[in-house]
């Protein structure tokens, strides 16, 4: 590490946490059964409804995001239930593994990594298997940066008995996923991605239709029981000890989201993503996913680049941390997040580091070529917004 090098976390989770949230979380411990804490819970729960764009309760657990995925399976289904998994990367695979682990019968739409599912593909399977209880997918498949057509798929499940279960861990709070308006049955998120908090909180909301289905579920559950959690919710508390410090940080983040407003928040990510995509193209590189999400930009690395060495050099010598690819995409892609506490100009740091890294590790680009077009996108946005 270079002397005094500041760390820049450009990984798609964990992400940089705003200092105000960090300082709030460093406060002396409080007790979760105090009346003051119930008041804080009430505020957090109201603001979570705003974030999820729902009238339904939003529950949280002291776990990473996968905990809420597990909670969805445990509370909705029974052994042998047929579900449809959209698998187009690491996190789609996780739905499949969870479904298998708990004795469900998962059918899979298995897509090459980087592809988005087509609503017709889902429709076809639903038509030939009317007994499918749930469709499980990601809003954004973080391993490839692809965005799935959640809204269109919800149109298909709306008039069937099937529920749609959306892992929106890198979608919610980045782009528009209005739970009630689109008729989504289960929406899930976690703390260490779009919510700009440390890892350790997962969130889940159930529609009325999902709640009805959950009454029939026979899978055993204890910590992740939503029925138990609902009873506690009604008394302005939680069943078990919540992650108190993280919730205090969450309170700050949600207040900020409310203040900024969802529309402006989505626009911020859109500008970052547009600027980054423009830079990638200006450098003669390709965007990897078929339908790119605004949560992160995933770059296809040209043949001959020593990607692992590039990433390690930036990480170890300069404190600039990019994510590479997982499994068979290792060495083939670079992932740069737009989530977390980042100003638009932090993106220019990422792009200039990428330019330098590419030149050092096997691919010649004109220094500044990417930064120039990204800065232009940012400039146009600011001019339009403020002048
Ligand atoms: C990060 C992530 C998860 C959950 O991973 P955890 O490590 O359990 O937090 C699930 N789905 C997606 C799409 C993710 O990006």
CSV table of N, CA and C in Angstrom, one decimal, residues 219-361:
chain,number,residue,atom,x,y,z
A,219,UNK,N,-42.7,-26.2,6.1
A,219,UNK,CA,-41.3,-26.3,6.3
A,219,UNK,C,-41.0,-25.8,7.8
A,220,UNK,N,-40.1,-26.5,8.5
A,220,UNK,CA,-39.9,-26.0,9.9
A,220,UNK,C,-39.1,-24.7,9.8
A,221,UNK,N,-39.4,-23.8,10.7
A,221,UNK,CA,-38.7,-22.5,10.8
A,221,UNK,C,-38.8,-22.0,12.3
A,222,UNK,N,-37.7,-21.4,12.7
A,222,UNK,CA,-37.8,-20.8,14.0
A,222,UNK,C,-37.3,-19.4,14.0
A,223,UNK,N,-36.0,-19.1,13.8
A,223,UNK,CA,-35.5,-17.7,13.8
A,223,UNK,C,-36.2,-17.0,12.7
A,224,UNK,N,-36.3,-17.6,11.5
A,224,UNK,CA,-36.8,-16.9,10.3
A,224,UNK,C,-38.3,-17.0,10.2
A,225,UNK,N,-39.1,-17.3,11.2
A,225,UNK,CA,-40.5,-17.4,11.1
A,225,UNK,C,-41.1,-16.0,11.0
A,226,UNK,N,-41.8,-15.7,9.9
A,226,UNK,CA,-42.4,-14.4,9.7
A,226,UNK,C,-43.7,-14.3,10.6
A,227,UNK,N,-44.3,-15.4,10.9
A,227,UNK,CA,-45.5,-15.4,11.8
A,227,UNK,C,-45.1,-14.8,13.2
A,228,UNK,N,-44.0,-15.3,13.7
A,228,UNK,CA,-43.5,-14.8,15.0
A,228,UNK,C,-43.1,-13.4,14.9
A,229,UNK,N,-42.5,-13.0,13.8
A,229,UNK,CA,-42.0,-11.7,13.6
A,229,UNK,C,-43.2,-10.7,13.5
A,230,UNK,N,-44.2,-11.2,12.8
A,230,UNK,CA,-45.4,-10.3,12.6
A,230,UNK,C,-46.0,-10.0,14.0
A,231,UNK,N,-46.1,-11.0,14.9
A,231,UNK,CA,-46.7,-10.7,16.2
A,231,UNK,C,-45.9,-9.6,16.9
A,232,UNK,N,-44.5,-9.8,16.8
A,232,UNK,CA,-43.7,-8.8,17.5
A,232,UNK,C,-43.8,-7.4,16.9
A,233,UNK,N,-43.9,-7.4,15.6
A,233,UNK,CA,-44.1,-6.1,14.8
A,233,UNK,C,-45.3,-5.4,15.3
A,234,UNK,N,-46.4,-6.1,15.5
A,234,UNK,CA,-47.6,-5.4,16.0
A,234,UNK,C,-47.4,-4.8,17.4
A,235,UNK,N,-46.4,-5.3,18.1
A,235,UNK,CA,-46.2,-4.7,19.4
A,235,UNK,C,-45.0,-3.8,19.4
A,236,UNK,N,-44.6,-3.3,18.2
A,236,UNK,CA,-43.5,-2.4,18.0
A,236,UNK,C,-42.2,-2.9,18.6
A,237,UNK,N,-42.0,-4.2,18.4
A,237,UNK,CA,-40.7,-4.7,18.8
A,237,UNK,C,-40.3,-5.9,17.8
A,238,UNK,N,-39.3,-6.6,18.2
A,238,UNK,CA,-38.9,-7.8,17.4
A,238,UNK,C,-38.9,-9.0,18.2
A,239,UNK,N,-39.0,-10.2,17.6
A,239,UNK,CA,-39.0,-11.5,18.3
A,239,UNK,C,-37.7,-11.7,19.1
A,240,UNK,N,-36.6,-11.4,18.4
A,240,UNK,CA,-35.3,-11.7,19.0
A,240,UNK,C,-34.5,-10.4,19.1
A,241,UNK,N,-33.3,-10.4,19.7
A,241,UNK,CA,-32.5,-9.2,19.8
A,241,UNK,C,-32.1,-8.8,18.4
A,242,UNK,N,-32.5,-7.6,18.0
A,242,UNK,CA,-32.2,-7.1,16.6
A,242,UNK,C,-30.7,-6.6,16.6
A,243,UNK,N,-30.2,-6.4,15.4
A,243,UNK,CA,-28.8,-5.8,15.3
A,243,UNK,C,-28.9,-4.3,15.6
A,244,UNK,N,-28.9,-4.0,16.9
A,244,UNK,CA,-29.3,-2.7,17.4
A,244,UNK,C,-28.4,-1.6,16.7
A,245,UNK,N,-27.1,-1.7,16.6
A,245,UNK,CA,-26.3,-0.7,16.1
A,245,UNK,C,-26.6,-0.5,14.6
A,246,UNK,N,-26.7,-1.6,13.9
A,246,UNK,CA,-27.0,-1.5,12.4
A,246,UNK,C,-28.3,-0.8,12.2
A,247,UNK,N,-29.3,-1.0,13.1
A,247,UNK,CA,-30.6,-0.4,12.9
A,247,UNK,C,-30.5,1.1,13.1
A,248,UNK,N,-29.6,1.5,14.0
A,248,UNK,CA,-29.4,3.0,14.2
A,248,UNK,C,-28.8,3.6,13.0
A,249,UNK,N,-27.9,2.8,12.4
A,249,UNK,CA,-27.3,3.3,11.1
A,249,UNK,C,-28.3,3.3,10.0
A,250,UNK,N,-29.2,2.3,10.0
A,250,UNK,CA,-30.2,2.2,9.0
A,250,UNK,C,-31.2,3.4,9.1
A,251,UNK,N,-31.5,3.8,10.3
A,251,UNK,CA,-32.4,5.0,10.6
A,251,UNK,C,-31.8,6.2,9.8
A,252,UNK,N,-30.5,6.4,10.0
A,252,UNK,CA,-29.9,7.6,9.3
A,252,UNK,C,-30.0,7.5,7.8
A,253,UNK,N,-29.7,6.3,7.3
A,253,UNK,CA,-29.8,6.1,5.8
A,253,UNK,C,-31.2,6.3,5.3
A,254,UNK,N,-32.2,5.7,6.0
A,254,UNK,CA,-33.5,5.9,5.5
A,254,UNK,C,-34.0,7.3,5.6
A,255,UNK,N,-33.6,8.0,6.6
A,255,UNK,CA,-33.9,9.4,6.7
A,255,UNK,C,-33.4,10.2,5.5
A,256,UNK,N,-32.2,9.8,5.1
A,256,UNK,CA,-31.5,10.5,4.0
A,256,UNK,C,-32.2,10.1,2.7
A,257,UNK,N,-32.6,8.9,2.5
A,257,UNK,CA,-33.3,8.5,1.3
A,257,UNK,C,-34.7,9.2,1.2
A,258,UNK,N,-35.4,9.3,2.3
A,258,UNK,CA,-36.6,10.0,2.3
A,258,UNK,C,-36.4,11.5,1.9
A,259,UNK,N,-35.4,12.1,2.5
A,259,UNK,CA,-35.1,13.5,2.2
A,259,UNK,C,-34.7,13.7,0.7
A,260,UNK,N,-33.9,12.8,0.2
A,260,UNK,CA,-33.5,13.0,-1.2
A,260,UNK,C,-34.7,12.6,-2.1
A,261,UNK,N,-35.5,11.6,-1.7
A,261,UNK,CA,-36.6,11.1,-2.6
A,261,UNK,C,-36.1,10.1,-3.5
A,262,UNK,N,-37.0,9.1,-3.7
A,262,UNK,CA,-36.6,7.9,-4.6
A,262,UNK,C,-36.2,8.4,-6.0
A,263,UNK,N,-37.0,9.3,-6.5
A,263,UNK,CA,-36.8,9.7,-7.9
A,263,UNK,C,-35.4,10.3,-8.1
A,264,UNK,N,-35.0,11.1,-7.2
A,264,UNK,CA,-33.6,11.7,-7.3
A,264,UNK,C,-32.6,10.7,-7.1
A,265,UNK,N,-32.9,9.8,-6.2
A,265,UNK,CA,-31.9,8.7,-5.9
A,265,UNK,C,-31.7,7.8,-7.2
A,266,UNK,N,-32.8,7.4,-7.8
A,266,UNK,CA,-32.6,6.6,-9.0
A,266,UNK,C,-31.9,7.4,-10.1
A,267,UNK,N,-32.1,8.7,-10.2
A,267,UNK,CA,-31.5,9.5,-11.2
A,267,UNK,C,-30.0,9.6,-10.9
A,268,UNK,N,-29.6,9.6,-9.7
A,268,UNK,CA,-28.2,9.6,-9.3
A,268,UNK,C,-27.5,8.4,-9.8
A,269,UNK,N,-28.1,7.2,-9.6
A,269,UNK,CA,-27.5,6.0,-10.1
A,269,UNK,C,-27.5,5.9,-11.6
A,270,UNK,N,-28.5,6.4,-12.2
A,270,UNK,CA,-28.6,6.4,-13.7
A,270,UNK,C,-27.5,7.2,-14.3
A,271,UNK,N,-27.2,8.4,-13.7
A,271,UNK,CA,-26.1,9.2,-14.2
A,271,UNK,C,-24.8,8.5,-14.0
A,272,UNK,N,-24.6,8.0,-12.8
A,272,UNK,CA,-23.3,7.2,-12.6
A,272,UNK,C,-23.1,6.1,-13.6
A,273,UNK,N,-24.2,5.3,-13.8
A,273,UNK,CA,-24.1,4.2,-14.7
A,273,UNK,C,-23.9,4.7,-16.1
A,274,UNK,N,-24.6,5.7,-16.5
A,274,UNK,CA,-24.5,6.2,-17.9
A,274,UNK,C,-23.0,6.7,-18.1
A,275,UNK,N,-22.5,7.4,-17.2
A,275,UNK,CA,-21.2,8.0,-17.3
A,275,UNK,C,-20.1,6.9,-17.4
A,276,UNK,N,-20.3,5.8,-16.6
A,276,UNK,CA,-19.4,4.7,-16.6
A,276,UNK,C,-19.4,3.9,-17.9
A,277,UNK,N,-20.7,3.7,-18.3
A,277,UNK,CA,-20.8,2.9,-19.6
A,277,UNK,C,-20.2,3.7,-20.8
A,278,UNK,N,-20.4,5.0,-20.8
A,278,UNK,CA,-19.9,5.9,-21.8
A,278,UNK,C,-18.3,5.8,-21.8
A,279,UNK,N,-17.8,5.8,-20.6
A,279,UNK,CA,-16.3,5.7,-20.5
A,279,UNK,C,-15.8,4.3,-21.0
A,280,UNK,N,-16.5,3.3,-20.6
A,280,UNK,CA,-16.1,1.9,-21.1
A,280,UNK,C,-16.1,1.9,-22.6
A,281,UNK,N,-17.1,2.4,-23.2
A,281,UNK,CA,-17.2,2.4,-24.7
A,281,UNK,C,-16.1,3.2,-25.3
A,282,UNK,N,-15.8,4.4,-24.7
A,282,UNK,CA,-14.8,5.3,-25.2
A,282,UNK,C,-13.4,4.6,-25.1
A,283,UNK,N,-13.2,3.7,-24.2
A,283,UNK,CA,-11.9,3.0,-24.1
A,283,UNK,C,-11.9,1.8,-25.0
A,284,UNK,N,-12.9,1.6,-25.8
A,284,UNK,CA,-13.0,0.5,-26.7
A,284,UNK,C,-13.3,-0.9,-26.1
A,285,UNK,N,-13.9,-0.8,-24.9
A,285,UNK,CA,-14.2,-2.0,-24.2
A,285,UNK,C,-15.7,-2.3,-24.3
A,286,UNK,N,-16.1,-3.5,-23.9
A,286,UNK,CA,-17.5,-3.9,-24.0
A,286,UNK,C,-18.2,-4.0,-22.6
A,287,UNK,N,-19.5,-3.7,-22.5
A,287,UNK,CA,-20.2,-3.9,-21.3
A,287,UNK,C,-20.6,-5.4,-21.4
A,288,UNK,N,-20.4,-6.1,-20.3
A,288,UNK,CA,-20.7,-7.6,-20.3
A,288,UNK,C,-22.1,-8.0,-20.4
A,289,UNK,N,-23.0,-7.4,-19.5
A,289,UNK,CA,-24.4,-8.0,-19.5
A,289,UNK,C,-25.2,-7.5,-20.7
A,290,UNK,N,-26.2,-8.3,-21.0
A,290,UNK,CA,-27.1,-8.0,-22.1
A,290,UNK,C,-27.9,-6.8,-21.8
A,291,UNK,N,-28.5,-6.8,-20.6
A,291,UNK,CA,-29.3,-5.6,-20.1
A,291,UNK,C,-28.6,-5.1,-18.9
A,292,UNK,N,-27.8,-4.0,-18.9
A,292,UNK,CA,-27.1,-3.6,-17.8
A,292,UNK,C,-27.9,-3.0,-16.7
A,293,UNK,N,-27.6,-3.3,-15.4
A,293,UNK,CA,-28.3,-2.7,-14.3
A,293,UNK,C,-27.5,-1.4,-13.9
A,294,UNK,N,-28.2,-0.5,-13.2
A,294,UNK,CA,-27.5,0.8,-12.8
A,294,UNK,C,-26.7,0.5,-11.5
A,295,UNK,N,-26.8,-0.6,-10.9
A,295,UNK,CA,-26.2,-0.9,-9.6
A,295,UNK,C,-24.7,-1.0,-9.8
A,296,UNK,N,-24.2,-1.5,-10.9
A,296,UNK,CA,-22.8,-1.7,-11.1
A,296,UNK,C,-22.6,-1.8,-12.6
A,297,UNK,N,-21.3,-1.5,-13.0
A,297,UNK,CA,-21.0,-1.7,-14.4
A,297,UNK,C,-20.0,-2.9,-14.5
A,298,UNK,N,-20.3,-3.8,-15.4
A,298,UNK,CA,-19.5,-5.0,-15.5
A,298,UNK,C,-18.9,-4.9,-16.9
A,299,UNK,N,-17.5,-4.9,-16.9
A,299,UNK,CA,-16.8,-4.7,-18.1
A,299,UNK,C,-16.2,-6.0,-18.6
A,300,UNK,N,-16.3,-6.3,-19.8
A,300,UNK,CA,-15.7,-7.5,-20.4
A,300,UNK,C,-14.2,-7.1,-20.7
A,301,UNK,N,-13.3,-7.8,-20.1
A,301,UNK,CA,-11.9,-7.5,-20.3
A,301,UNK,C,-11.4,-8.1,-21.6
A,302,UNK,N,-10.6,-7.4,-22.4
A,302,UNK,CA,-10.1,-7.9,-23.7
A,302,UNK,C,-9.1,-9.0,-23.4
A,303,UNK,N,-9.0,-10.0,-24.4
A,303,UNK,CA,-8.0,-11.0,-24.3
A,303,UNK,C,-6.6,-10.4,-24.1
A,304,UNK,N,-5.8,-11.1,-23.3
A,304,UNK,CA,-4.4,-10.6,-23.2
A,304,UNK,C,-4.2,-9.8,-21.9
A,305,UNK,N,-5.3,-9.3,-21.4
A,305,UNK,CA,-5.1,-8.4,-20.1
A,305,UNK,C,-5.0,-9.4,-18.9
A,306,UNK,N,-4.0,-9.1,-18.1
A,306,UNK,CA,-3.8,-9.9,-16.9
A,306,UNK,C,-4.7,-9.3,-15.8
A,307,UNK,N,-6.0,-9.7,-15.9
A,307,UNK,CA,-7.0,-9.1,-15.1
A,307,UNK,C,-6.7,-9.2,-13.6
A,308,UNK,N,-6.3,-10.5,-13.2
A,308,UNK,CA,-6.1,-10.7,-11.7
A,308,UNK,C,-5.0,-9.8,-11.2
A,309,UNK,N,-3.9,-9.7,-12.0
A,309,UNK,CA,-2.8,-8.8,-11.6
A,309,UNK,C,-3.2,-7.4,-11.6
A,310,UNK,N,-4.0,-7.0,-12.5
A,310,UNK,CA,-4.5,-5.6,-12.6
A,310,UNK,C,-5.3,-5.3,-11.3
A,311,UNK,N,-6.2,-6.1,-11.0
A,311,UNK,CA,-7.0,-5.9,-9.8
A,311,UNK,C,-6.2,-5.9,-8.5
A,312,UNK,N,-5.2,-6.8,-8.4
A,312,UNK,CA,-4.4,-6.9,-7.2
A,312,UNK,C,-3.5,-5.7,-7.1
A,313,UNK,N,-3.0,-5.2,-8.2
A,313,UNK,CA,-2.1,-4.1,-8.2
A,313,UNK,C,-2.9,-2.8,-7.6
A,314,UNK,N,-4.1,-2.6,-8.2
A,314,UNK,CA,-4.8,-1.4,-7.8
A,314,UNK,C,-5.2,-1.6,-6.3
A,315,UNK,N,-5.6,-2.8,-5.9
A,315,UNK,CA,-6.0,-3.0,-4.5
A,315,UNK,C,-4.8,-2.9,-3.6
A,316,UNK,N,-3.7,-3.6,-3.9
A,316,UNK,CA,-2.6,-3.6,-2.9
A,316,UNK,C,-1.8,-2.4,-2.9
A,317,UNK,N,-1.6,-1.8,-4.0
A,317,UNK,CA,-0.7,-0.6,-4.1
A,317,UNK,C,-1.4,0.7,-3.9
A,318,UNK,N,-2.7,0.7,-4.4
A,318,UNK,CA,-3.3,2.0,-4.4
A,318,UNK,C,-4.6,2.1,-3.6
A,319,UNK,N,-5.0,1.0,-3.0
A,319,UNK,CA,-6.3,1.0,-2.2
A,319,UNK,C,-7.5,1.1,-3.0
A,320,UNK,N,-7.4,0.9,-4.3
A,320,UNK,CA,-8.6,1.0,-5.2
A,320,UNK,C,-9.1,-0.4,-5.4
A,321,UNK,N,-10.3,-0.7,-4.9
A,321,UNK,CA,-10.7,-2.1,-4.9
A,321,UNK,C,-11.9,-2.3,-5.9
A,322,UNK,N,-11.6,-3.0,-7.0
A,322,UNK,CA,-12.6,-3.5,-7.9
A,322,UNK,C,-12.9,-5.0,-7.6
A,323,UNK,N,-14.0,-5.4,-8.1
A,323,UNK,CA,-14.3,-6.9,-8.0
A,323,UNK,C,-14.0,-7.5,-9.4
A,324,UNK,N,-13.5,-8.7,-9.4
A,324,UNK,CA,-13.4,-9.5,-10.6
A,324,UNK,C,-14.6,-10.3,-10.8
A,325,UNK,N,-14.5,-11.4,-11.7
A,325,UNK,CA,-15.6,-12.3,-11.9
A,325,UNK,C,-15.5,-13.5,-11.0
A,326,UNK,N,-16.7,-14.1,-10.8
A,326,UNK,CA,-16.7,-15.3,-10.0
A,326,UNK,C,-16.8,-16.6,-10.9
A,327,UNK,N,-16.4,-17.7,-10.4
A,327,UNK,CA,-16.4,-19.0,-11.1
A,327,UNK,C,-15.8,-18.8,-12.5
A,328,UNK,N,-16.5,-19.2,-13.6
A,328,UNK,CA,-15.9,-19.2,-14.9
A,328,UNK,C,-15.6,-17.8,-15.5
A,329,UNK,N,-16.1,-16.8,-14.8
A,329,UNK,CA,-15.9,-15.4,-15.3
A,329,UNK,C,-14.6,-14.8,-14.7
A,330,UNK,N,-14.0,-15.6,-13.8
A,330,UNK,CA,-12.7,-15.1,-13.2
A,330,UNK,C,-11.7,-14.7,-14.3
A,331,UNK,N,-11.2,-13.5,-14.2
A,331,UNK,CA,-10.2,-13.1,-15.2
A,331,UNK,C,-10.8,-12.5,-16.4
A,332,UNK,N,-12.1,-12.6,-16.6
A,332,UNK,CA,-12.8,-12.2,-17.8
A,332,UNK,C,-13.5,-10.9,-17.7
A,333,UNK,N,-13.9,-10.5,-16.4
A,333,UNK,CA,-14.7,-9.3,-16.2
A,333,UNK,C,-14.1,-8.5,-15.0
A,334,UNK,N,-14.4,-7.2,-15.1
A,334,UNK,CA,-14.2,-6.3,-13.9
A,334,UNK,C,-15.5,-5.7,-13.5
A,335,UNK,N,-15.8,-5.7,-12.2
A,335,UNK,CA,-17.1,-5.2,-11.8
A,335,UNK,C,-16.8,-3.9,-10.9
A,336,UNK,N,-17.5,-2.8,-11.3
A,336,UNK,CA,-17.3,-1.5,-10.6
A,336,UNK,C,-18.7,-1.1,-10.1
A,337,UNK,N,-18.8,-1.0,-8.7
A,337,UNK,CA,-20.1,-0.7,-8.2
A,337,UNK,C,-20.4,0.8,-8.3
A,338,UNK,N,-21.7,1.1,-8.4
A,338,UNK,CA,-22.2,2.5,-8.2
A,338,UNK,C,-22.9,2.7,-6.9
A,339,UNK,N,-23.0,1.6,-6.1
A,339,UNK,CA,-23.8,1.7,-4.9
A,339,UNK,C,-22.9,2.2,-3.8
A,340,UNK,N,-23.6,2.7,-2.7
A,340,UNK,CA,-22.8,3.1,-1.5
A,340,UNK,C,-22.6,4.6,-1.5
A,341,UNK,N,-21.9,5.1,-0.5
A,341,UNK,CA,-21.7,6.5,-0.3
A,341,UNK,C,-20.6,7.0,-1.3
A,342,UNK,N,-21.1,7.4,-2.5
A,342,UNK,CA,-20.2,7.8,-3.6
A,342,UNK,C,-20.7,9.1,-4.2
A,343,UNK,N,-19.9,10.1,-4.4
A,343,UNK,CA,-20.3,11.2,-5.1
A,343,UNK,C,-20.1,10.9,-6.6
A,344,UNK,N,-20.7,11.7,-7.5
A,344,UNK,CA,-20.5,11.4,-8.9
A,344,UNK,C,-19.1,11.4,-9.3
A,345,UNK,N,-18.3,12.3,-8.7
A,345,UNK,CA,-16.9,12.4,-9.0
A,345,UNK,C,-16.0,11.3,-8.6
A,346,UNK,N,-16.5,10.5,-7.6
A,346,UNK,CA,-15.7,9.3,-7.2
A,346,UNK,C,-15.6,8.3,-8.4
A,347,UNK,N,-16.5,8.4,-9.3
A,347,UNK,CA,-16.5,7.5,-10.5
A,347,UNK,C,-15.3,7.8,-11.3
A,348,UNK,N,-14.9,9.1,-11.4
A,348,UNK,CA,-13.7,9.5,-12.2
A,348,UNK,C,-12.4,8.8,-11.6
A,349,UNK,N,-12.4,8.6,-10.3
A,349,UNK,CA,-11.3,7.9,-9.7
A,349,UNK,C,-11.2,6.5,-10.2
A,350,UNK,N,-12.4,5.9,-10.2
A,350,UNK,CA,-12.5,4.5,-10.7
A,350,UNK,C,-12.0,4.4,-12.2
A,351,UNK,N,-12.5,5.3,-13.0
A,351,UNK,CA,-12.2,5.2,-14.4
A,351,UNK,C,-10.7,5.5,-14.7
A,352,UNK,N,-10.2,6.5,-14.0
A,352,UNK,CA,-8.7,6.8,-14.3
A,352,UNK,C,-7.9,5.6,-13.8
A,353,UNK,N,-8.3,5.0,-12.6
A,353,UNK,CA,-7.5,3.8,-12.2
A,353,UNK,C,-7.6,2.7,-13.2
A,354,UNK,N,-8.8,2.5,-13.7
A,354,UNK,CA,-9.0,1.5,-14.7
A,354,UNK,C,-8.1,1.7,-16.0
A,355,UNK,N,-8.0,3.0,-16.4
A,355,UNK,CA,-7.2,3.3,-17.6
A,355,UNK,C,-5.7,3.0,-17.3
A,356,UNK,N,-5.3,3.4,-16.1
A,356,UNK,CA,-3.9,3.2,-15.8
A,356,UNK,C,-3.6,1.7,-15.7
A,357,UNK,N,-4.5,1.0,-15.0
A,357,UNK,CA,-4.4,-0.5,-14.8
A,357,UNK,C,-4.3,-1.2,-16.2
A,358,UNK,N,-5.2,-0.8,-17.1
A,358,UNK,CA,-5.2,-1.5,-18.4
A,358,UNK,C,-3.9,-1.3,-19.1
A,359,UNK,N,-3.4,0.0,-19.1
A,359,UNK,CA,-2.1,0.2,-19.7
A,359,UNK,C,-0.9,-0.6,-19.1
A,360,UNK,N,-1.0,-0.7,-17.8
A,360,UNK,CA,0.1,-1.5,-17.1
A,360,UNK,C,0.0,-3.0,-17.3
A,361,UNK,N,-1.2,-3.5,-17.6
A,361,UNK,CA,-1.4,-4.9,-17.6
A,361,UNK,C,-1.9,-5.5,-19.0
